[in-house]
Tab-separated table of C-alpha atoms in Angstrom:
chain	number	residue	atom	x	y	z
A	29	UNK	CA	-16.406	-13.206	31.004
A	30	UNK	CA	-19.631	-11.302	30.793
A	31	UNK	CA	-22.575	-12.119	33.011
A	32	UNK	CA	-25.725	-13.939	31.761
A	33	UNK	CA	-28.611	-13.367	34.180
A	34	UNK	CA	-30.605	-16.493	34.965
A	35	UNK	CA	-34.024	-14.818	34.842
A	36	UNK	CA	-33.953	-13.720	31.249
A	37	UNK	CA	-34.495	-15.510	27.953
A	38	UNK	CA	-32.081	-15.221	25.002
A	39	UNK	CA	-31.802	-15.498	21.217
A	40	UNK	CA	-29.007	-16.741	18.975
A	41	UNK	CA	-28.714	-13.171	17.745
A	42	UNK	CA	-27.461	-12.172	21.192
A	43	UNK	CA	-30.548	-10.434	22.382
A	44	UNK	CA	-32.265	-10.859	25.757
A	45	UNK	CA	-35.948	-10.865	26.508
A	46	UNK	CA	-37.438	-10.119	29.872
A	47	UNK	CA	-41.143	-10.606	30.783
A	48	UNK	CA	-43.008	-8.118	32.884
A	49	UNK	CA	-45.725	-8.702	35.356
A	50	UNK	CA	-48.553	-10.227	33.218
A	51	UNK	CA	-45.968	-11.936	31.028
A	52	UNK	CA	-47.402	-10.290	27.994
A	53	UNK	CA	-45.239	-7.255	27.706
A	54	UNK	CA	-41.573	-8.056	27.207
A	55	UNK	CA	-38.470	-5.964	27.227
A	56	UNK	CA	-35.686	-6.517	24.739
A	57	UNK	CA	-32.007	-5.635	24.823
A	58	UNK	CA	-28.696	-6.923	23.656
A	59	UNK	CA	-26.523	-9.102	25.859
A	60	UNK	CA	-23.350	-8.128	27.627
A	61	UNK	CA	-21.533	-10.626	25.452
A	62	UNK	CA	-22.710	-8.922	22.302
A	63	UNK	CA	-21.925	-5.434	23.806
A	64	UNK	CA	-18.376	-6.565	24.535
A	65	UNK	CA	-17.952	-7.960	21.024
A	66	UNK	CA	-19.273	-4.723	19.499
A	67	UNK	CA	-17.113	-2.343	21.529
A	68	UNK	CA	-18.230	1.164	22.276
A	69	UNK	CA	-21.732	1.634	20.969
A	70	UNK	CA	-22.136	5.031	19.363
A	71	UNK	CA	-25.607	4.899	17.724
A	72	UNK	CA	-28.794	3.068	18.375
A	73	UNK	CA	-31.881	3.335	16.168
A	74	UNK	CA	-35.104	1.395	16.426
A	75	UNK	CA	-36.955	1.993	13.176
A	76	UNK	CA	-40.156	0.250	14.233
A	77	UNK	CA	-42.450	2.853	15.825
A	78	UNK	CA	-44.460	2.496	18.898
A	79	UNK	CA	-47.843	1.079	17.931
A	80	UNK	CA	-46.541	-0.844	14.979
A	81	UNK	CA	-46.713	-4.601	14.689
A	82	UNK	CA	-43.608	-6.703	14.147
A	83	UNK	CA	-43.069	-10.424	13.428
A	84	UNK	CA	-40.415	-12.460	15.186
A	85	UNK	CA	-37.210	-12.186	13.116
A	86	UNK	CA	-38.005	-8.761	11.606
A	87	UNK	CA	-35.222	-6.279	11.422
A	88	UNK	CA	-36.384	-3.457	13.610
A	89	UNK	CA	-33.301	-1.283	13.968
A	90	UNK	CA	-29.581	-1.041	14.095
A	91	UNK	CA	-26.802	-0.626	16.629
A	92	UNK	CA	-23.538	0.957	15.548
A	93	UNK	CA	-20.189	0.712	17.378
A	94	UNK	CA	-16.808	2.254	16.564
A	95	UNK	CA	-15.958	-0.714	14.383
A	96	UNK	CA	-19.191	-2.212	13.185
A	97	UNK	CA	-22.882	-1.982	12.478
A	98	UNK	CA	-25.354	-4.694	13.306
A	99	UNK	CA	-29.150	-5.187	12.860
A	100	UNK	CA	-31.499	-5.379	15.771
A	101	UNK	CA	-34.112	-8.129	15.314
A	102	UNK	CA	-37.488	-8.517	16.937
A	103	UNK	CA	-37.043	-11.739	19.011
A	104	UNK	CA	-40.805	-12.049	19.358
A	105	UNK	CA	-43.834	-10.948	17.319
A	106	UNK	CA	-46.309	-8.363	18.607
A	107	UNK	CA	-46.976	-4.662	19.039
A	108	UNK	CA	-44.062	-2.419	19.789
A	109	UNK	CA	-45.249	-0.382	22.735
A	110	UNK	CA	-42.212	1.574	23.752
A	111	UNK	CA	-38.670	2.466	22.578
A	112	UNK	CA	-36.099	3.440	25.196
A	113	UNK	CA	-35.474	7.150	24.684
A	114	UNK	CA	-32.477	7.057	27.057
A	115	UNK	CA	-30.539	4.562	24.931
A	116	UNK	CA	-31.202	6.532	21.726
A	117	UNK	CA	-29.916	9.645	23.471
A	118	UNK	CA	-26.939	7.828	25.148
A	119	UNK	CA	-26.040	4.715	23.221
A	120	UNK	CA	-23.122	3.975	25.671
A	121	UNK	CA	-25.834	2.627	28.065
A	122	UNK	CA	-25.712	-0.588	25.934
A	123	UNK	CA	-22.105	-1.064	27.194
A	124	UNK	CA	-22.428	0.230	30.717
A	125	UNK	CA	-25.766	-1.458	31.599
A	126	UNK	CA	-26.876	-3.877	28.892
A	127	UNK	CA	-29.482	-5.698	31.076
A	128	UNK	CA	-30.801	-2.462	32.760
A	129	UNK	CA	-30.761	1.162	31.489
A	130	UNK	CA	-29.465	-0.110	28.114
A	131	UNK	CA	-32.730	-1.889	27.180
A	132	UNK	CA	-33.954	-1.165	23.580
A	133	UNK	CA	-37.652	-1.618	23.229
A	134	UNK	CA	-40.840	-3.275	24.631
A	135	UNK	CA	-43.283	-5.542	22.738
A	136	UNK	CA	-46.776	-6.634	23.778
A	137	UNK	CA	-47.059	-10.310	22.764
A	138	UNK	CA	-50.191	-12.434	22.246
A	139	UNK	CA	-48.786	-15.281	24.361
A	140	UNK	CA	-45.653	-15.973	26.176
A	141	UNK	CA	-42.924	-16.946	23.673
A	142	UNK	CA	-41.602	-20.466	24.112
A	143	UNK	CA	-38.930	-20.787	21.524
A	144	UNK	CA	-36.297	-18.609	23.171
A	145	UNK	CA	-33.005	-19.860	24.793
A	146	UNK	CA	-32.638	-20.273	28.518
A	147	UNK	CA	-29.683	-18.739	30.332
A	148	UNK	CA	-27.998	-22.142	30.308
A	149	UNK	CA	-28.503	-22.599	26.599
A	150	UNK	CA	-27.214	-19.105	25.853
A	151	UNK	CA	-24.129	-19.687	28.031
A	152	UNK	CA	-23.460	-22.801	26.044
A	153	UNK	CA	-23.865	-20.876	22.754
A	154	UNK	CA	-21.449	-18.091	23.737
A	155	UNK	CA	-18.794	-20.345	25.342
A	156	UNK	CA	-18.789	-22.268	22.069
A	157	UNK	CA	-18.005	-19.113	20.164
A	158	UNK	CA	-15.262	-17.660	22.286
B	10	UNK	CA	-26.659	-9.471	15.562
B	11	UNK	CA	-24.906	-11.443	12.783
B	12	UNK	CA	-21.708	-9.314	12.828
B	13	UNK	CA	-20.905	-10.482	16.298
B	14	UNK	CA	-20.574	-14.007	15.131
B	15	UNK	CA	-18.714	-13.076	11.978
B	16	UNK	CA	-16.143	-11.087	13.868
B	17	UNK	CA	-14.874	-14.104	15.720
B	18	UNK	CA	-13.849	-16.421	12.897
B	19	UNK	CA	-12.306	-19.274	14.913
B	20	UNK	CA	-10.661	-20.852	11.922
B	21	UNK	CA	-8.463	-17.814	11.399
B	22	UNK	CA	-7.448	-17.757	15.049
B	23	UNK	CA	-5.617	-20.974	14.568
B	24	UNK	CA	-3.930	-19.964	11.366
B	25	UNK	CA	-2.712	-16.529	12.190
B	26	UNK	CA	0.592	-15.466	13.845
B	27	UNK	CA	1.180	-14.027	17.254
B	28	UNK	CA	3.581	-11.319	18.449
B	29	UNK	CA	5.799	-11.856	21.474
B	30	UNK	CA	3.239	-9.809	23.474
B	31	UNK	CA	0.258	-11.991	22.844
B	32	UNK	CA	0.314	-13.449	26.433
B	33	UNK	CA	0.441	-9.861	27.840
B	34	UNK	CA	-2.618	-8.924	25.799
B	35	UNK	CA	-4.526	-11.989	26.935
B	36	UNK	CA	-3.713	-11.371	30.577
B	37	UNK	CA	-4.964	-7.789	30.117
B	38	UNK	CA	-8.245	-9.149	28.802
B	39	UNK	CA	-7.834	-7.791	25.279
B	40	UNK	CA	-10.287	-8.606	22.515
B	41	UNK	CA	-7.994	-10.039	19.858
B	42	UNK	CA	-8.686	-9.698	16.200
B	43	UNK	CA	-7.117	-11.045	13.011
B	44	UNK	CA	-5.258	-8.288	11.208
B	45	UNK	CA	-3.201	-9.077	8.132
B	46	UNK	CA	-2.779	-12.641	9.377
B	47	UNK	CA	-1.729	-11.643	12.921
B	48	UNK	CA	-3.633	-11.961	16.173
B	49	UNK	CA	-3.634	-8.401	17.440
B	50	UNK	CA	-5.327	-6.566	20.295
B	51	UNK	CA	-8.445	-4.775	18.919
B	52	UNK	CA	-9.096	-3.170	22.319
B	53	UNK	CA	-8.476	-3.838	25.933
B	54	UNK	CA	-11.661	-2.205	27.278
B	55	UNK	CA	-13.342	0.864	25.911
B	56	UNK	CA	-11.747	1.930	22.645
B	57	UNK	CA	-12.932	5.484	23.111
B	58	UNK	CA	-11.225	5.616	26.506
B	59	UNK	CA	-8.054	4.279	24.866
B	60	UNK	CA	-8.358	6.955	22.081
B	61	UNK	CA	-8.873	9.724	24.657
B	62	UNK	CA	-5.953	8.558	26.755
B	63	UNK	CA	-3.599	8.958	23.839
B	64	UNK	CA	-4.972	12.409	23.108
B	65	UNK	CA	-4.639	13.622	26.693
B	66	UNK	CA	-2.013	11.401	28.412
B	67	UNK	CA	-0.414	8.329	26.715
B	68	UNK	CA	-1.133	4.968	25.115
B	69	UNK	CA	0.958	1.827	24.741
B	70	UNK	CA	0.733	-0.111	21.516
B	71	UNK	CA	2.020	-3.451	20.211
B	72	UNK	CA	2.947	-2.993	16.552
B	73	UNK	CA	5.207	-6.046	16.269
B	74	UNK	CA	3.257	-7.158	13.164
B	75	UNK	CA	4.958	-4.314	11.164
B	76	UNK	CA	7.894	-5.277	8.960
B	77	UNK	CA	11.508	-4.217	9.448
B	78	UNK	CA	13.634	-4.518	6.321
B	79	UNK	CA	17.314	-3.541	6.373
B	80	UNK	CA	19.139	-2.171	3.335
B	81	UNK	CA	22.866	-2.101	4.007
B	82	UNK	CA	25.886	-1.199	1.839
B	83	UNK	CA	27.985	1.585	0.396
B	84	UNK	CA	25.243	2.277	-2.209
B	85	UNK	CA	22.185	1.620	0.014
B	86	UNK	CA	21.042	5.203	-0.418
B	87	UNK	CA	21.319	5.182	-4.184
B	88	UNK	CA	19.666	1.810	-4.300
B	89	UNK	CA	16.679	3.142	-2.311
B	90	UNK	CA	16.454	6.178	-4.610
B	91	UNK	CA	15.949	3.817	-7.479
B	92	UNK	CA	13.532	1.475	-5.616
B	93	UNK	CA	11.278	4.085	-3.919
B	94	UNK	CA	9.652	7.422	-4.904
B	95	UNK	CA	11.669	9.432	-2.298
B	96	UNK	CA	15.135	10.832	-2.235
B	97	UNK	CA	16.683	8.706	0.458
B	98	UNK	CA	20.403	9.117	-0.310
B	99	UNK	CA	20.274	12.683	0.949
B	100	UNK	CA	18.549	11.758	4.252
B	101	UNK	CA	20.854	12.605	7.069
B	102	UNK	CA	21.896	9.674	9.334
B	103	UNK	CA	19.506	9.481	12.306
B	104	UNK	CA	16.627	10.899	10.369
B	105	UNK	CA	13.456	9.350	8.899
B	106	UNK	CA	11.243	9.939	5.880
B	107	UNK	CA	7.700	8.999	4.957
B	108	UNK	CA	7.789	7.533	1.484
B	109	UNK	CA	6.276	4.911	-0.847
B	110	UNK	CA	7.100	2.005	-3.096
B	111	UNK	CA	5.104	1.935	-6.388
B	112	UNK	CA	4.861	-0.421	-9.322
B	113	UNK	CA	5.761	0.382	-12.972
B	114	UNK	CA	2.347	2.049	-13.511
B	115	UNK	CA	2.711	4.265	-10.451
B	116	UNK	CA	0.324	2.206	-8.214
B	117	UNK	CA	1.226	2.227	-4.560
B	118	UNK	CA	2.559	-1.124	-3.268
B	119	UNK	CA	3.014	0.189	0.278
B	120	UNK	CA	3.598	3.327	2.214
B	121	UNK	CA	6.840	3.211	4.272
B	122	UNK	CA	8.904	4.988	6.846
B	123	UNK	CA	12.576	4.765	5.998
B	124	UNK	CA	15.079	5.419	8.757
B	125	UNK	CA	18.676	6.127	7.958
B	126	UNK	CA	20.467	4.494	10.895
B	127	UNK	CA	23.975	5.463	9.730
B	128	UNK	CA	25.899	6.245	6.565
B	129	UNK	CA	25.409	2.850	4.921
B	130	UNK	CA	22.484	1.363	6.856
B	131	UNK	CA	18.764	1.950	6.350
B	132	UNK	CA	15.721	0.420	8.020
B	133	UNK	CA	12.520	0.282	5.913
B	134	UNK	CA	9.364	-0.146	8.028
B	135	UNK	CA	6.530	-1.626	5.995
B	136	UNK	CA	2.922	-2.587	6.753
B	137	UNK	CA	2.156	-6.076	8.043
B	138	UNK	CA	0.078	-6.931	5.006
B	139	UNK	CA	2.822	-5.940	2.546
B	140	UNK	CA	6.265	-6.379	4.035
B	141	UNK	CA	6.972	-9.714	2.373
B	142	UNK	CA	6.261	-8.155	-1.010
B	143	UNK	CA	8.225	-5.095	-0.174
B	144	UNK	CA	11.245	-7.174	0.838
B	145	UNK	CA	11.089	-9.143	-2.441
B	146	UNK	CA	10.704	-5.961	-4.487
B	147	UNK	CA	13.552	-4.264	-2.715
B	148	UNK	CA	15.874	-7.207	-3.225
B	149	UNK	CA	14.989	-7.193	-6.915
B	150	UNK	CA	15.297	-3.395	-7.310
B	151	UNK	CA	18.674	-2.877	-5.518
B	152	UNK	CA	20.343	-5.338	-7.940
B	153	UNK	CA	23.421	-3.788	-9.499
B	154	UNK	CA	24.082	-1.674	-6.444
B	155	UNK	CA	26.411	-2.350	-3.563
B	156	UNK	CA	23.485	-2.927	-1.182
B	157	UNK	CA	22.007	-5.962	0.579
B	158	UNK	CA	18.380	-6.339	1.581
B	159	UNK	CA	17.574	-8.400	4.719
B	160	UNK	CA	13.972	-8.845	6.003
B	161	UNK	CA	14.386	-8.948	9.755
B	162	UNK	CA	10.717	-8.609	10.623
B	163	UNK	CA	10.716	-11.874	12.445
B	164	UNK	CA	13.505	-10.756	14.790
B	165	UNK	CA	12.046	-7.385	15.830
B	166	UNK	CA	9.172	-6.419	18.065
B	167	UNK	CA	7.805	-2.853	17.961
B	168	UNK	CA	6.266	-1.127	20.867
B	169	UNK	CA	4.928	2.426	20.593
B	170	UNK	CA	4.229	4.902	23.362
B	171	UNK	CA	2.164	7.800	22.007
B	172	UNK	CA	0.626	10.926	23.552
B	173	UNK	CA	1.573	14.154	25.189
B	174	UNK	CA	3.057	12.392	28.221
B	175	UNK	CA	5.009	9.832	26.146
B	176	UNK	CA	8.299	11.722	26.403
B	177	UNK	CA	8.154	12.011	30.111
B	178	UNK	CA	7.324	8.364	30.629
B	179	UNK	CA	10.115	7.155	28.274
B	180	UNK	CA	12.672	9.582	29.640
B	181	UNK	CA	12.575	7.815	33.045
B	182	UNK	CA	13.549	4.527	31.420
B	183	UNK	CA	16.350	5.466	29.114
B	184	UNK	CA	19.671	7.220	28.965
B	185	UNK	CA	18.950	8.425	25.458
B	186	UNK	CA	18.549	12.233	25.198
B	187	UNK	CA	14.913	12.600	24.077
B	188	UNK	CA	15.086	16.437	24.045
B	189	UNK	CA	17.605	16.170	21.200
B	190	UNK	CA	15.532	13.587	19.296
B	191	UNK	CA	13.530	15.481	16.761
B	192	UNK	CA	10.220	14.415	15.106
B	193	UNK	CA	11.076	11.816	12.402
B	194	UNK	CA	14.491	11.068	13.944
B	195	UNK	CA	15.890	7.827	15.373
B	196	UNK	CA	18.646	7.034	17.828
B	197	UNK	CA	19.965	3.824	19.392
B	198	UNK	CA	19.623	3.601	23.110
B	199	UNK	CA	18.831	1.359	26.035
B	200	UNK	CA	15.277	1.377	27.357
B	201	UNK	CA	14.575	-0.436	30.599
B	202	UNK	CA	17.684	-2.564	30.004
B	203	UNK	CA	16.769	-3.423	26.422
B	204	UNK	CA	18.875	-2.294	23.458
B	205	UNK	CA	16.425	-0.395	21.281
B	206	UNK	CA	16.181	1.787	18.249
B	207	UNK	CA	14.165	4.806	19.565
B	208	UNK	CA	12.237	6.615	16.847
B	209	UNK	CA	10.182	9.781	17.315
B	210	UNK	CA	7.466	8.692	14.915
B	211	UNK	CA	3.935	7.477	15.104
B	212	UNK	CA	0.508	7.014	13.601
B	213	UNK	CA	-1.681	8.920	16.081
B	214	UNK	CA	-1.228	12.589	15.460
B	215	UNK	CA	0.465	12.969	18.839
B	216	UNK	CA	4.018	13.270	19.994
B	217	UNK	CA	5.416	9.761	20.647
B	218	UNK	CA	7.985	7.092	20.155
B	219	UNK	CA	8.310	3.799	18.403
B	220	UNK	CA	10.764	1.344	19.988
B	221	UNK	CA	12.286	-1.406	17.949
B	222	UNK	CA	13.637	-4.245	20.118
B	223	UNK	CA	14.615	-7.826	19.719
B	224	UNK	CA	11.629	-10.142	20.389
B	225	UNK	CA	12.951	-11.375	23.634
B	226	UNK	CA	12.947	-7.847	25.110
B	227	UNK	CA	9.366	-7.073	24.110
B	228	UNK	CA	7.577	-8.303	27.269
B	229	UNK	CA	9.955	-6.689	29.824
B	230	UNK	CA	9.998	-3.481	27.829
B	231	UNK	CA	6.163	-3.387	27.675
B	232	UNK	CA	5.892	-4.058	31.401
B	233	UNK	CA	8.446	-1.438	32.300
B	234	UNK	CA	6.604	1.187	30.215
B	235	UNK	CA	3.245	0.196	31.607
B	236	UNK	CA	4.593	0.560	35.104
B	237	UNK	CA	6.490	3.824	34.469
B	238	UNK	CA	3.370	5.343	32.873
B	239	UNK	CA	0.725	4.151	35.276
B	240	UNK	CA	0.523	7.370	37.303
B	241	UNK	CA	0.687	9.452	34.181
B	242	UNK	CA	-2.484	7.845	32.803
B	243	UNK	CA	-0.758	5.589	30.235
B	244	UNK	CA	-3.065	2.762	29.104
B	245	UNK	CA	-2.603	-0.126	26.620
B	246	UNK	CA	-4.324	0.837	23.365
B	247	UNK	CA	-5.518	-1.495	20.592
B	248	UNK	CA	-5.862	-1.333	16.874
B	249	UNK	CA	-9.356	0.142	17.086
B	250	UNK	CA	-8.047	3.253	18.863
B	251	UNK	CA	-5.081	3.343	16.561
B	252	UNK	CA	-7.437	3.474	13.606
B	253	UNK	CA	-9.549	6.314	14.942
B	254	UNK	CA	-6.439	8.225	16.035
B	255	UNK	CA	-4.786	7.990	12.580
B	256	UNK	CA	-8.056	8.834	10.841
B	257	UNK	CA	-8.482	12.013	12.922
B	258	UNK	CA	-4.858	12.875	12.065
B	259	UNK	CA	-5.703	12.434	8.343
B	260	UNK	CA	-3.161	9.646	7.891
B	261	UNK	CA	-3.856	7.097	5.186
B	262	UNK	CA	-4.092	3.357	5.788
B	263	UNK	CA	-2.890	0.924	3.159
B	264	UNK	CA	-5.880	-1.113	1.933
B	265	UNK	CA	-8.293	1.755	2.650
B	266	UNK	CA	-6.940	5.019	1.211
B	267	UNK	CA	-3.924	3.492	-0.581
B	268	UNK	CA	-3.777	0.557	-2.996
B	269	UNK	CA	-1.980	-0.602	-6.189
B	270	UNK	CA	-4.856	1.036	-8.172
B	271	UNK	CA	-3.999	4.450	-6.717
B	272	UNK	CA	-1.004	6.700	-7.371
B	273	UNK	CA	0.479	9.028	-4.676
B	274	UNK	CA	-1.002	11.912	-6.650
B	275	UNK	CA	-4.497	10.503	-6.398
B	276	UNK	CA	-4.063	10.245	-2.637
B	277	UNK	CA	-3.018	13.847	-2.350
B	278	UNK	CA	0.510	12.722	-1.403
B	279	UNK	CA	2.359	13.775	-4.616
B	280	UNK	CA	4.807	15.639	-2.394
B	281	UNK	CA	6.500	12.291	-1.531
B	282	UNK	CA	7.401	11.729	-5.245
B	283	UNK	CA	10.789	13.375	-5.832
B	284	UNK	CA	11.247	13.895	-9.590
B	285	UNK	CA	14.131	16.140	-8.751
B	286	UNK	CA	16.441	13.344	-7.547
B	287	UNK	CA	19.056	12.095	-9.915
B	288	UNK	CA	18.461	9.000	-12.135
B	289	UNK	CA	15.476	6.805	-12.842
B	290	UNK	CA	13.247	5.159	-10.328
B	291	UNK	CA	10.592	2.433	-10.559
B	292	UNK	CA	7.287	4.041	-11.675
B	293	UNK	CA	8.887	7.391	-12.733
B	294	UNK	CA	7.488	7.651	-16.214
B	295	UNK	CA	3.957	6.667	-15.096
B	296	UNK	CA	4.063	9.176	-12.228
B	297	UNK	CA	5.210	11.945	-14.450
B	298	UNK	CA	2.119	11.376	-16.589
B	299	UNK	CA	-0.091	11.155	-13.457
B	300	UNK	CA	1.354	14.493	-12.230
B	301	UNK	CA	0.678	16.120	-15.509
B	302	UNK	CA	-2.809	14.783	-16.150
B	303	UNK	CA	-4.148	15.584	-12.662
B	304	UNK	CA	-6.660	13.362	-10.995
B	305	UNK	CA	-10.307	12.749	-11.564
B	306	UNK	CA	-11.054	12.010	-7.961
B	307	UNK	CA	-9.485	13.557	-4.862
B	308	UNK	CA	-9.075	12.254	-1.291
B	309	UNK	CA	-11.020	14.568	0.971
B	310	UNK	CA	-12.275	14.717	4.601
B	311	UNK	CA	-15.953	14.378	5.301
B	312	UNK	CA	-17.809	15.201	8.509
B	313	UNK	CA	-21.341	13.857	8.952
B	314	UNK	CA	-24.147	16.016	10.148
B	315	UNK	CA	-26.019	13.120	11.778
B	316	UNK	CA	-24.838	10.368	14.154
B	317	UNK	CA	-24.702	7.496	11.679
B	318	UNK	CA	-21.177	6.566	10.670
B	319	UNK	CA	-19.971	6.578	7.001
B	320	UNK	CA	-17.855	3.401	6.516
B	321	UNK	CA	-15.327	1.932	4.179
B	322	UNK	CA	-16.966	1.244	0.745
B	323	UNK	CA	-20.108	3.350	1.192
B	324	UNK	CA	-20.977	5.506	-1.876
B	325	UNK	CA	-20.659	9.246	-1.740
B	326	UNK	CA	-23.601	10.821	-3.554
B	327	UNK	CA	-24.890	14.117	-4.780
B	328	UNK	CA	-28.456	14.583	-5.959
B	329	UNK	CA	-28.803	10.782	-6.035
B	330	UNK	CA	-25.760	10.201	-8.238
B	331	UNK	CA	-22.671	8.370	-7.001
B	332	UNK	CA	-19.703	10.775	-7.033
B	333	UNK	CA	-17.239	8.984	-4.809
B	334	UNK	CA	-16.525	6.314	-2.251
B	335	UNK	CA	-15.686	6.317	1.449
B	336	UNK	CA	-12.346	4.717	2.287
B	337	UNK	CA	-12.370	5.003	6.070
B	338	UNK	CA	-14.943	6.312	8.604
B	339	UNK	CA	-15.464	6.336	12.305
B	340	UNK	CA	-17.135	8.256	15.073
B	341	UNK	CA	-14.660	10.988	16.108
B	342	UNK	CA	-14.059	11.585	19.792
B	343	UNK	CA	-12.184	14.815	19.120
B	344	UNK	CA	-14.854	16.343	16.762
B	345	UNK	CA	-17.959	14.813	18.416
B	346	UNK	CA	-19.347	13.657	15.059
B	347	UNK	CA	-18.613	10.919	12.573
B	348	UNK	CA	-15.794	11.584	10.102
B	349	UNK	CA	-14.556	9.827	7.026
B	350	UNK	CA	-12.043	10.050	4.252
B	351	UNK	CA	-13.296	9.498	0.735
B	352	UNK	CA	-12.340	9.730	-2.904
B	353	UNK	CA	-14.747	12.246	-4.559
B	354	UNK	CA	-15.054	13.461	-8.118
B	355	UNK	CA	-13.349	16.857	-8.543
B	356	UNK	CA	-16.454	18.164	-10.312
B	357	UNK	CA	-18.772	17.380	-7.454
B	358	UNK	CA	-16.545	18.934	-4.761
B	359	UNK	CA	-17.183	22.587	-5.628
B	360	UNK	CA	-20.908	22.201	-5.773
B	361	UNK	CA	-21.669	21.110	-2.184
B	362	UNK	CA	-24.748	19.022	-1.199
B	363	UNK	CA	-22.770	15.869	-0.700
B	364	UNK	CA	-24.182	12.875	1.108
B	365	UNK	CA	-23.080	9.421	2.001
B	366	UNK	CA	-25.348	6.499	1.202
B	367	UNK	CA	-25.532	4.760	4.630
B	368	UNK	CA	-27.326	1.517	3.981
B	369	UNK	CA	-29.899	3.221	1.680
B	370	UNK	CA	-30.318	6.440	3.555
B	371	UNK	CA	-28.656	9.642	2.155
B	372	UNK	CA	-26.911	11.208	5.132
B	373	UNK	CA	-25.610	14.726	4.495
B	374	UNK	CA	-21.933	15.473	5.010
B	375	UNK	CA	-19.644	18.474	4.907
B	376	UNK	CA	-16.311	18.460	3.037
B	377	UNK	CA	-13.731	19.515	5.689
B	378	UNK	CA	-9.959	20.140	5.510
B	379	UNK	CA	-7.545	17.292	6.462
B	380	UNK	CA	-6.389	16.582	9.074
B	381	UNK	CA	-9.524	16.538	11.178
B	382	UNK	CA	-7.362	16.920	14.251
B	383	UNK	CA	-4.075	18.743	14.800
B	384	UNK	CA	-2.396	18.685	18.165
B	385	UNK	CA	-1.545	21.910	19.846
B	386	UNK	CA	2.237	22.285	20.030
């Protein structure tokens, strides 16, 4: 079973959100559970450009594996400040290090989001599915 | 990521059937998927690693969902000549043929491998999704011949070992002479203590073997092969790798490239239709017309210029107009770019400038010869 780090927040769409320092710039990626379900990721694209504003729930990109293609959603609203060039270049980072090198993008938020799932809630969600 | 949830489908898990190897797959940590009503291993770990292992070493597959239908009797060959598009009565005992069963209008009901086990005994191997229909059709079509059709799919497991090291791995476990076993041939033998039909056939584009054994021998056979192949780099391989391997090898998949709406000529497989055999066969008149009229669309290979993957059902376009449809697509390990098979209008093929509409974006593709991958001998 895949790991679910305690110090991250999660969404029902199998994304994780990590706060940085001031709590106002967050990093977004997809969970190890999702990466396992997808299989080998071969293509990652974040359409939203750095500097653009997104709303929570917006489709901001897509991740493609050998067998499937899935949308990437913005789990929080705010300004996209950075897209991970390494994961665009080497999409397999999503499989090999989903919570680290395989992060997707960073968003500056107005306030700390409070409607995300805790690690315990996300664990319950994924154990119900498998 | 909505697809993640959709891919799990718990209600189907309960309804679908399992092969004798399901417990082995689970203990190996396989991701299982529903395929044609069966719980089958999609992958064990990385599907690209499994794909590459089959290309460079060997892979072990559970194909027990496939159907085995026996046609037995003094007129079994003649009966199959009438039932199928191929000329099976002239097949030598111990040899196999790729063929098809079509309906009266020439539409493909399934693609098959027919093995002639001996003078009056044939084994027809059909796809999981179709074998019940194939068995019914065969029973119906052989009437009037001295031949009996028995669907023995529930009794047989099928384990394949595929890849350049397959022969070496299998040789250590059997007394059968594999050097004498040609491509598309079959011989009875004992493998790791299990009585087996050993066929040199496959669906990967590599050398390899398909081993038909009684259900109770499946697990010990699998374990013996896994152990014997460990040092040679043999790995268990799932349906995901099987699909990319067969796609690279330009082999059609029923439900993607082949269907009842498609004749063997549409699929570029007119060579399997043997008008030169004696007598009538089901679909003959329709197929003669199809052969004469030619086809409007042709099955071709496409290679994408970008990294996005053309997939089943995506439109093929030229200057904004739809000129075809993708039947299968995947990232190709061997070519390093996405590949696809597609039916494309004859008129558009000469002109170039083809694209695939990938979720609204026109991604340029080259038309390339099939197969995409051919093993070096």
